[in-house]
Amino acid sequence: MANILVTGGAGFIGSHLIRLMVNKYPGDHIFNLDALTYAGNAENLKDLEQAANYTFIKGDITDFTFLESLFDKHQFSGVIHLAAESHVDRSIANPMAFITTNVVGTVNLLNAAKNAWQDNYEGKRFYHVSTDEVYGSLGAEGYFVEETPYDPRSPYSASKASSDHFVRAWHHTYGLPIVVSNCSNNYGPYQFPEKLLPLMINNIRHGKPLPVYGDGSNVRDWLWVEDHAAAIDLIYREGLNGETYNIGGNNEWSNLDLVHKLCDVCDELLGRPAGSARKTITFVTDRPGHDQRYAIDATKLKNELNWEPQVQVEEGLRRTVQWYLDNSEWLENITSGAYRDYYAKMYQER
Ligand code: NAD
Ligand code: DAU
């Protein structure tokens, strides 16, 4: 039995990854280390409460002593590191939290793994889950490949780029067995409703305006979250030591086109007249430094590990909207209290 530490497993992507791993590998024990920040929600893995091969640990990756004691106690053979501050707008408002968690927290975890494993790296793996935003912003043409030079532009992407560099430095300097992946925008159930799609779905439910930044021409490459989880699982098990893999949906949409599509699906599933939601689109002040376009070339992952996205956007959007409509209590819980205050302030400022 392998003990595997997943960080940030109470968040959006982490919860999908843990569900996949706990169900697929009954012989492995999955430990979920999560600080339960505003973005972490124990409810996301309620269905695993009784699973014999799953343990939740509330804890902070910025606490090195705590990390060392965890490695000592559980003898992990692998780490899949997702814990992070993940929202670009928040990084613009409060960059320090991103440096503390994404940079210092990652280095803490690298050091804890190195100290625990350095006598014998055999069978060990440190997997860092990162983002395509480290590559910067594309014009109308071209794609990010694994060799694209780093050019982060927001405090969030600068913190993730920094953490990627530290992970590779621990590999080159100390021999830590690592693997890194850089992925495009994920969507699906359990995403915190500050991100584009769940925020829009929630506002449509409540008949509130739909805030599109700038002119809505920015392009993102959208990937169904379970496709990302499957890619992480594959890379964790079969990726080569020291390598980087890009993960993407091959699925580019301008924000405005995607919001239009989402509006139409919402109208249909809510039984409202066609065109209702589109009427509530409001163009608001642009995000400072807003990256124009991201697009991933995932050829390496396809050729070397035979991975391809399985869910197309038509199906994925319907499944996403239906999930949020079926789980309105989850949405209400998460948007009450402190978050509601935060969101009200953000919205006023734009
Ligand atoms: P999320 O914000 O939904 O979840 C982050 C989780 O990390 C939360 O559960 C939170 O409680 C936890 N966390 C935060 N700070 C912590 C700390 N100091 N110690 C322990 N736990 C802490 O994020 P997500 O969207 O699921 O993203 C997960 C990872 O994937 C991040 O590293 C992100 O950079 C990366 N990523 C995300 C996307 C995307 O589209 N969402 C795309 C590519 C890469
Ligand atoms: O590319 C991967 C990244 O995707 C991840 O690393 C990040 O963790 C994740 O948050 C996401 O970053 P984005 O900034 O692309 O996602 P967000 O959902 O915040 O915004 C998507 C696009 O929609 C972006 O161009 C900004 C725009 N937007 C966003 C919000 C919240 C709006 O127009 N209106 C909004 O209200």
JSON list of N, CA and C and ligand atoms in Angstrom, two decimals, residues 8 10-14 34-37 39-40 59-62 82-84 86 101 129-131 156 160 183-186 191 195, ligand 1:
[
{"chain": "A", "resi": 8, "resn": "GLY", "atom": "N", "xyz": [-4.34, 20.46, -0.99]},
{"chain": "A", "resi": 8, "resn": "GLY", "atom": "CA", "xyz": [-5.40, 21.24, -1.63]},
{"chain": "A", "resi": 8, "resn": "GLY", "atom": "C", "xyz": [-6.55, 20.39, -2.13]},
{"chain": "A", "resi": 10, "resn": "ALA", "atom": "N", "xyz": [-9.37, 19.71, -0.82]},
{"chain": "A", "resi": 10, "resn": "ALA", "atom": "CA", "xyz": [-10.74, 20.17, -0.54]},
{"chain": "A", "resi": 10, "resn": "ALA", "atom": "C", "xyz": [-11.16, 21.28, -1.50]},
{"chain": "A", "resi": 11, "resn": "GLY", "atom": "N", "xyz": [-10.27, 21.61, -2.44]},
{"chain": "A", "resi": 11, "resn": "GLY", "atom": "CA", "xyz": [-10.61, 22.62, -3.44]},
{"chain": "A", "resi": 11, "resn": "GLY", "atom": "C", "xyz": [-11.26, 21.99, -4.65]},
{"chain": "A", "resi": 12, "resn": "PHE", "atom": "N", "xyz": [-11.32, 22.76, -5.71]},
{"chain": "A", "resi": 12, "resn": "PHE", "atom": "CA", "xyz": [-12.04, 22.35, -6.92]},
{"chain": "A", "resi": 12, "resn": "PHE", "atom": "C", "xyz": [-11.37, 21.14, -7.61]},
{"chain": "A", "resi": 13, "resn": "ILE", "atom": "N", "xyz": [-10.18, 21.32, -8.13]},
{"chain": "A", "resi": 13, "resn": "ILE", "atom": "CA", "xyz": [-9.53, 20.24, -8.88]},
{"chain": "A", "resi": 13, "resn": "ILE", "atom": "C", "xyz": [-9.12, 19.10, -7.95]},
{"chain": "A", "resi": 14, "resn": "GLY", "atom": "N", "xyz": [-8.59, 19.48, -6.78]},
{"chain": "A", "resi": 14, "resn": "GLY", "atom": "CA", "xyz": [-8.12, 18.47, -5.83]},
{"chain": "A", "resi": 14, "resn": "GLY", "atom": "C", "xyz": [-9.22, 17.50, -5.43]},
{"chain": "A", "resi": 34, "resn": "ASP", "atom": "N", "xyz": [-5.26, 19.97, 3.69]},
{"chain": "A", "resi": 34, "resn": "ASP", "atom": "CA", "xyz": [-5.89, 21.20, 3.20]},
{"chain": "A", "resi": 34, "resn": "ASP", "atom": "C", "xyz": [-6.14, 22.13, 4.39]},
{"chain": "A", "resi": 35, "resn": "ALA", "atom": "N", "xyz": [-5.84, 23.41, 4.19]},
{"chain": "A", "resi": 35, "resn": "ALA", "atom": "CA", "xyz": [-6.02, 24.40, 5.27]},
{"chain": "A", "resi": 35, "resn": "ALA", "atom": "C", "xyz": [-7.47, 24.86, 5.38]},
{"chain": "A", "resi": 36, "resn": "LEU", "atom": "N", "xyz": [-8.31, 24.44, 4.44]},
{"chain": "A", "resi": 36, "resn": "LEU", "atom": "CA", "xyz": [-9.70, 24.91, 4.39]},
{"chain": "A", "resi": 36, "resn": "LEU", "atom": "C", "xyz": [-9.77, 26.44, 4.44]},
{"chain": "A", "resi": 37, "resn": "THR", "atom": "N", "xyz": [-9.13, 27.06, 3.46]},
{"chain": "A", "resi": 37, "resn": "THR", "atom": "CA", "xyz": [-9.28, 28.51, 3.29]},
{"chain": "A", "resi": 37, "resn": "THR", "atom": "C", "xyz": [-10.70, 28.75, 2.77]},
{"chain": "A", "resi": 39, "resn": "ALA", "atom": "N", "xyz": [-11.58, 28.91, -0.06]},
{"chain": "A", "resi": 39, "resn": "ALA", "atom": "CA", "xyz": [-11.78, 28.11, -1.29]},
{"chain": "A", "resi": 39, "resn": "ALA", "atom": "C", "xyz": [-11.89, 26.62, -1.01]},
{"chain": "A", "resi": 40, "resn": "GLY", "atom": "N", "xyz": [-11.52, 26.20, 0.18]},
{"chain": "A", "resi": 40, "resn": "GLY", "atom": "CA", "xyz": [-11.56, 24.78, 0.50]},
{"chain": "A", "resi": 40, "resn": "GLY", "atom": "C", "xyz": [-12.86, 24.45, 1.21]},
{"chain": "A", "resi": 59, "resn": "GLY", "atom": "N", "xyz": [-4.56, 21.28, 7.73]},
{"chain": "A", "resi": 59, "resn": "GLY", "atom": "CA", "xyz": [-3.24, 21.81, 8.03]},
{"chain": "A", "resi": 59, "resn": "GLY", "atom": "C", "xyz": [-2.77, 22.73, 6.92]},
{"chain": "A", "resi": 60, "resn": "ASP", "atom": "N", "xyz": [-1.73, 23.50, 7.25]},
{"chain": "A", "resi": 60, "resn": "ASP", "atom": "CA", "xyz": [-1.28, 24.57, 6.37]},
{"chain": "A", "resi": 60, "resn": "ASP", "atom": "C", "xyz": [0.13, 24.26, 5.84]},
{"chain": "A", "resi": 61, "resn": "ILE", "atom": "N", "xyz": [0.31, 24.37, 4.54]},
{"chain": "A", "resi": 61, "resn": "ILE", "atom": "CA", "xyz": [1.63, 24.05, 3.96]},
{"chain": "A", "resi": 61, "resn": "ILE", "atom": "C", "xyz": [2.68, 25.11, 4.31]},
{"chain": "A", "resi": 62, "resn": "THR", "atom": "N", "xyz": [2.25, 26.21, 4.90]},
{"chain": "A", "resi": 62, "resn": "THR", "atom": "CA", "xyz": [3.25, 27.21, 5.33]},
{"chain": "A", "resi": 62, "resn": "THR", "atom": "C", "xyz": [3.86, 26.84, 6.68]},
{"chain": "A", "resi": 82, "resn": "LEU", "atom": "N", "xyz": [-1.40, 20.46, -5.01]},
{"chain": "A", "resi": 82, "resn": "LEU", "atom": "CA", "xyz": [-2.33, 21.39, -5.65]},
{"chain": "A", "resi": 82, "resn": "LEU", "atom": "C", "xyz": [-2.65, 22.59, -4.78]},
{"chain": "A", "resi": 83, "resn": "ALA", "atom": "N", "xyz": [-2.36, 22.53, -3.47]},
{"chain": "A", "resi": 83, "resn": "ALA", "atom": "CA", "xyz": [-2.75, 23.62, -2.58]},
{"chain": "A", "resi": 83, "resn": "ALA", "atom": "C", "xyz": [-2.17, 24.93, -3.08]},
{"chain": "A", "resi": 84, "resn": "ALA", "atom": "N", "xyz": [-3.03, 25.92, -3.21]},
{"chain": "A", "resi": 84, "resn": "ALA", "atom": "CA", "xyz": [-2.57, 27.22, -3.71]},
{"chain": "A", "resi": 84, "resn": "ALA", "atom": "C", "xyz": [-3.67, 28.25, -3.50]},
{"chain": "A", "resi": 86, "resn": "SER", "atom": "N", "xyz": [-5.58, 30.51, -5.80]},
{"chain": "A", "resi": 86, "resn": "SER", "atom": "CA", "xyz": [-5.74, 30.22, -7.23]},
{"chain": "A", "resi": 86, "resn": "SER", "atom": "C", "xyz": [-6.45, 31.30, -8.05]},
{"chain": "A", "resi": 101, "resn": "THR", "atom": "N", "xyz": [1.61, 31.30, 0.35]},
{"chain": "A", "resi": 101, "resn": "THR", "atom": "CA", "xyz": [1.16, 29.92, 0.12]},
{"chain": "A", "resi": 101, "resn": "THR", "atom": "C", "xyz": [1.85, 29.31, -1.11]},
{"chain": "A", "resi": 129, "resn": "VAL", "atom": "N", "xyz": [1.38, 20.59, -9.49]},
{"chain": "A", "resi": 129, "resn": "VAL", "atom": "CA", "xyz": [0.29, 20.92, -10.42]},
{"chain": "A", "resi": 129, "resn": "VAL", "atom": "C", "xyz": [0.31, 22.43, -10.67]},
{"chain": "A", "resi": 130, "resn": "SER", "atom": "N", "xyz": [0.58, 22.81, -11.91]},
{"chain": "A", "resi": 130, "resn": "SER", "atom": "CA", "xyz": [0.70, 24.24, -12.20]},
{"chain": "A", "resi": 130, "resn": "SER", "atom": "C", "xyz": [-0.19, 24.67, -13.37]},
{"chain": "A", "resi": 131, "resn": "THR", "atom": "N", "xyz": [0.04, 25.88, -13.80]},
{"chain": "A", "resi": 131, "resn": "THR", "atom": "CA", "xyz": [-0.90, 26.53, -14.69]},
{"chain": "A", "resi": 131, "resn": "THR", "atom": "C", "xyz": [-0.24, 27.00, -15.99]},
{"chain": "A", "resi": 156, "resn": "TYR", "atom": "N", "xyz": [-0.59, 36.25, -9.33]},
{"chain": "A", "resi": 156, "resn": "TYR", "atom": "CA", "xyz": [-0.87, 34.81, -9.26]},
{"chain": "A", "resi": 156, "resn": "TYR", "atom": "C", "xyz": [0.10, 34.03, -10.14]},
{"chain": "A", "resi": 160, "resn": "LYS", "atom": "N", "xyz": [3.05, 31.26, -9.22]},
{"chain": "A", "resi": 160, "resn": "LYS", "atom": "CA", "xyz": [3.08, 29.87, -9.72]},
{"chain": "A", "resi": 160, "resn": "LYS", "atom": "C", "xyz": [4.36, 29.62, -10.52]},
{"chain": "A", "resi": 183, "resn": "CYS", "atom": "N", "xyz": [-1.52, 23.44, -16.82]},
{"chain": "A", "resi": 183, "resn": "CYS", "atom": "CA", "xyz": [-2.85, 23.19, -17.41]},
{"chain": "A", "resi": 183, "resn": "CYS", "atom": "C", "xyz": [-3.61, 24.48, -17.68]},
{"chain": "A", "resi": 184, "resn": "SER", "atom": "N", "xyz": [-4.54, 24.37, -18.62]},
{"chain": "A", "resi": 184, "resn": "SER", "atom": "CA", "xyz": [-5.40, 25.50, -18.99]},
{"chain": "A", "resi": 184, "resn": "SER", "atom": "C", "xyz": [-6.61, 25.58, -18.04]},
{"chain": "A", "resi": 185, "resn": "ASN", "atom": "N", "xyz": [-7.56, 26.48, -18.37]},
{"chain": "A", "resi": 185, "resn": "ASN", "atom": "CA", "xyz": [-8.72, 26.72, -17.49]},
{"chain": "A", "resi": 185, "resn": "ASN", "atom": "C", "xyz": [-9.61, 25.50, -17.33]},
{"chain": "A", "resi": 186, "resn": "ASN", "atom": "N", "xyz": [-9.86, 25.13, -16.10]},
{"chain": "A", "resi": 186, "resn": "ASN", "atom": "CA", "xyz": [-10.76, 24.00, -15.81]},
{"chain": "A", "resi": 186, "resn": "ASN", "atom": "C", "xyz": [-12.19, 24.51, -15.55]},
{"chain": "A", "resi": 191, "resn": "GLN", "atom": "N", "xyz": [-16.56, 24.11, -8.47]},
{"chain": "A", "resi": 191, "resn": "GLN", "atom": "CA", "xyz": [-15.65, 25.25, -8.63]},
{"chain": "A", "resi": 191, "resn": "GLN", "atom": "C", "xyz": [-16.20, 26.43, -7.85]},
{"chain": "A", "resi": 195, "resn": "LYS", "atom": "N", "xyz": [-14.97, 32.23, -9.89]},
{"chain": "A", "resi": 195, "resn": "LYS", "atom": "CA", "xyz": [-14.41, 31.99, -11.21]},
{"chain": "A", "resi": 195, "resn": "LYS", "atom": "C", "xyz": [-15.51, 32.19, -12.26]},
{"chain": "B", "resi": 1, "resn": "NAD", "atom": "P1", "xyz": [-8.94, 26.05, -5.39]},
{"chain": "B", "resi": 1, "resn": "NAD", "atom": "O1", "xyz": [-8.73, 27.49, -5.01]},
{"chain": "B", "resi": 1, "resn": "NAD", "atom": "O2", "xyz": [-10.31, 25.59, -5.72]},
{"chain": "B", "resi": 1, "resn": "NAD", "atom": "O3", "xyz": [-8.38, 25.09, -4.24]},
{"chain": "B", "resi": 1, "resn": "NAD", "atom": "C1", "xyz": [-7.18, 25.35, -3.56]},
{"chain": "B", "resi": 1, "resn": "NAD", "atom": "C2", "xyz": [-7.18, 24.51, -2.30]},
{"chain": "B", "resi": 1, "resn": "NAD", "atom": "O4", "xyz": [-5.94, 24.75, -1.61]},
{"chain": "B", "resi": 1, "resn": "NAD", "atom": "C3", "xyz": [-8.29, 24.88, -1.31]},
{"chain": "B", "resi": 1, "resn": "NAD", "atom": "O5", "xyz": [-8.94, 23.72, -0.85]},
{"chain": "B", "resi": 1, "resn": "NAD", "atom": "C4", "xyz": [-7.57, 25.59, -0.19]},
{"chain": "B", "resi": 1, "resn": "NAD", "atom": "O6", "xyz": [-8.19, 25.40, 1.09]},
{"chain": "B", "resi": 1, "resn": "NAD", "atom": "C5", "xyz": [-6.20, 24.92, -0.24]},
{"chain": "B", "resi": 1, "resn": "NAD", "atom": "N1", "xyz": [-5.15, 25.77, 0.32]},
{"chain": "B", "resi": 1, "resn": "NAD", "atom": "C6", "xyz": [-4.91, 27.08, 0.04]},
{"chain": "B", "resi": 1, "resn": "NAD", "atom": "N2", "xyz": [-3.88, 27.54, 0.79]},
{"chain": "B", "resi": 1, "resn": "NAD", "atom": "C7", "xyz": [-3.44, 26.49, 1.52]},
{"chain": "B", "resi": 1, "resn": "NAD", "atom": "C8", "xyz": [-2.40, 26.32, 2.46]},
{"chain": "B", "resi": 1, "resn": "NAD", "atom": "N3", "xyz": [-1.60, 27.36, 2.79]},
{"chain": "B", "resi": 1, "resn": "NAD", "atom": "N4", "xyz": [-2.20, 25.11, 3.01]},
{"chain": "B", "resi": 1, "resn": "NAD", "atom": "C9", "xyz": [-3.01, 24.06, 2.68]},
{"chain": "B", "resi": 1, "resn": "NAD", "atom": "N5", "xyz": [-4.03, 24.17, 1.81]},
{"chain": "B", "resi": 1, "resn": "NAD", "atom": "C10", "xyz": [-4.25, 25.37, 1.23]},
{"chain": "B", "resi": 1, "resn": "NAD", "atom": "O7", "xyz": [-7.94, 25.80, -6.60]},
{"chain": "B", "resi": 1, "resn": "NAD", "atom": "P2", "xyz": [-8.10, 24.88, -7.89]},
{"chain": "B", "resi": 1, "resn": "NAD", "atom": "O8", "xyz": [-8.76, 25.67, -8.95]},
{"chain": "B", "resi": 1, "resn": "NAD", "atom": "O9", "xyz": [-8.64, 23.56, -7.50]},
{"chain": "B", "resi": 1, "resn": "NAD", "atom": "O10", "xyz": [-6.56, 24.73, -8.31]},
{"chain": "B", "resi": 1, "resn": "NAD", "atom": "C11", "xyz": [-5.76, 23.71, -7.74]},
{"chain": "B", "resi": 1, "resn": "NAD", "atom": "C12", "xyz": [-4.35, 23.83, -8.29]},
{"chain": "B", "resi": 1, "resn": "NAD", "atom": "O11", "xyz": [-4.37, 23.71, -9.70]},
{"chain": "B", "resi": 1, "resn": "NAD", "atom": "C13", "xyz": [-3.68, 25.17, -7.99]},
{"chain": "B", "resi": 1, "resn": "NAD", "atom": "O12", "xyz": [-2.32, 24.92, -7.70]},
{"chain": "B", "resi": 1, "resn": "NAD", "atom": "C14", "xyz": [-3.82, 25.94, -9.28]},
{"chain": "B", "resi": 1, "resn": "NAD", "atom": "O13", "xyz": [-2.76, 26.86, -9.43]},
{"chain": "B", "resi": 1, "resn": "NAD", "atom": "C15", "xyz": [-3.75, 24.82, -10.30]},
{"chain": "B", "resi": 1, "resn": "NAD", "atom": "N6", "xyz": [-4.48, 25.07, -11.55]},
{"chain": "B", "resi": 1, "resn": "NAD", "atom": "C16", "xyz": [-5.79, 25.46, -11.55]},
{"chain": "B", "resi": 1, "resn": "NAD", "atom": "C17", "xyz": [-6.47, 25.62, -12.75]},
{"chain": "B", "resi": 1, "resn": "NAD", "atom": "C18", "xyz": [-7.92, 26.04, -12.80]},
{"chain": "B", "resi": 1, "resn": "NAD", "atom": "O14", "xyz": [-8.45, 26.28, -13.89]},
{"chain": "B", "resi": 1, "resn": "NAD", "atom": "N7", "xyz": [-8.64, 26.10, -11.69]},
{"chain": "B", "resi": 1, "resn": "NAD", "atom": "C19", "xyz": [-5.80, 25.40, -13.97]},
{"chain": "B", "resi": 1, "resn": "NAD", "atom": "C20", "xyz": [-4.45, 25.02, -13.94]},
{"chain": "B", "resi": 1, "resn": "NAD", "atom": "C21", "xyz": [-3.81, 24.84, -12.72]}
]
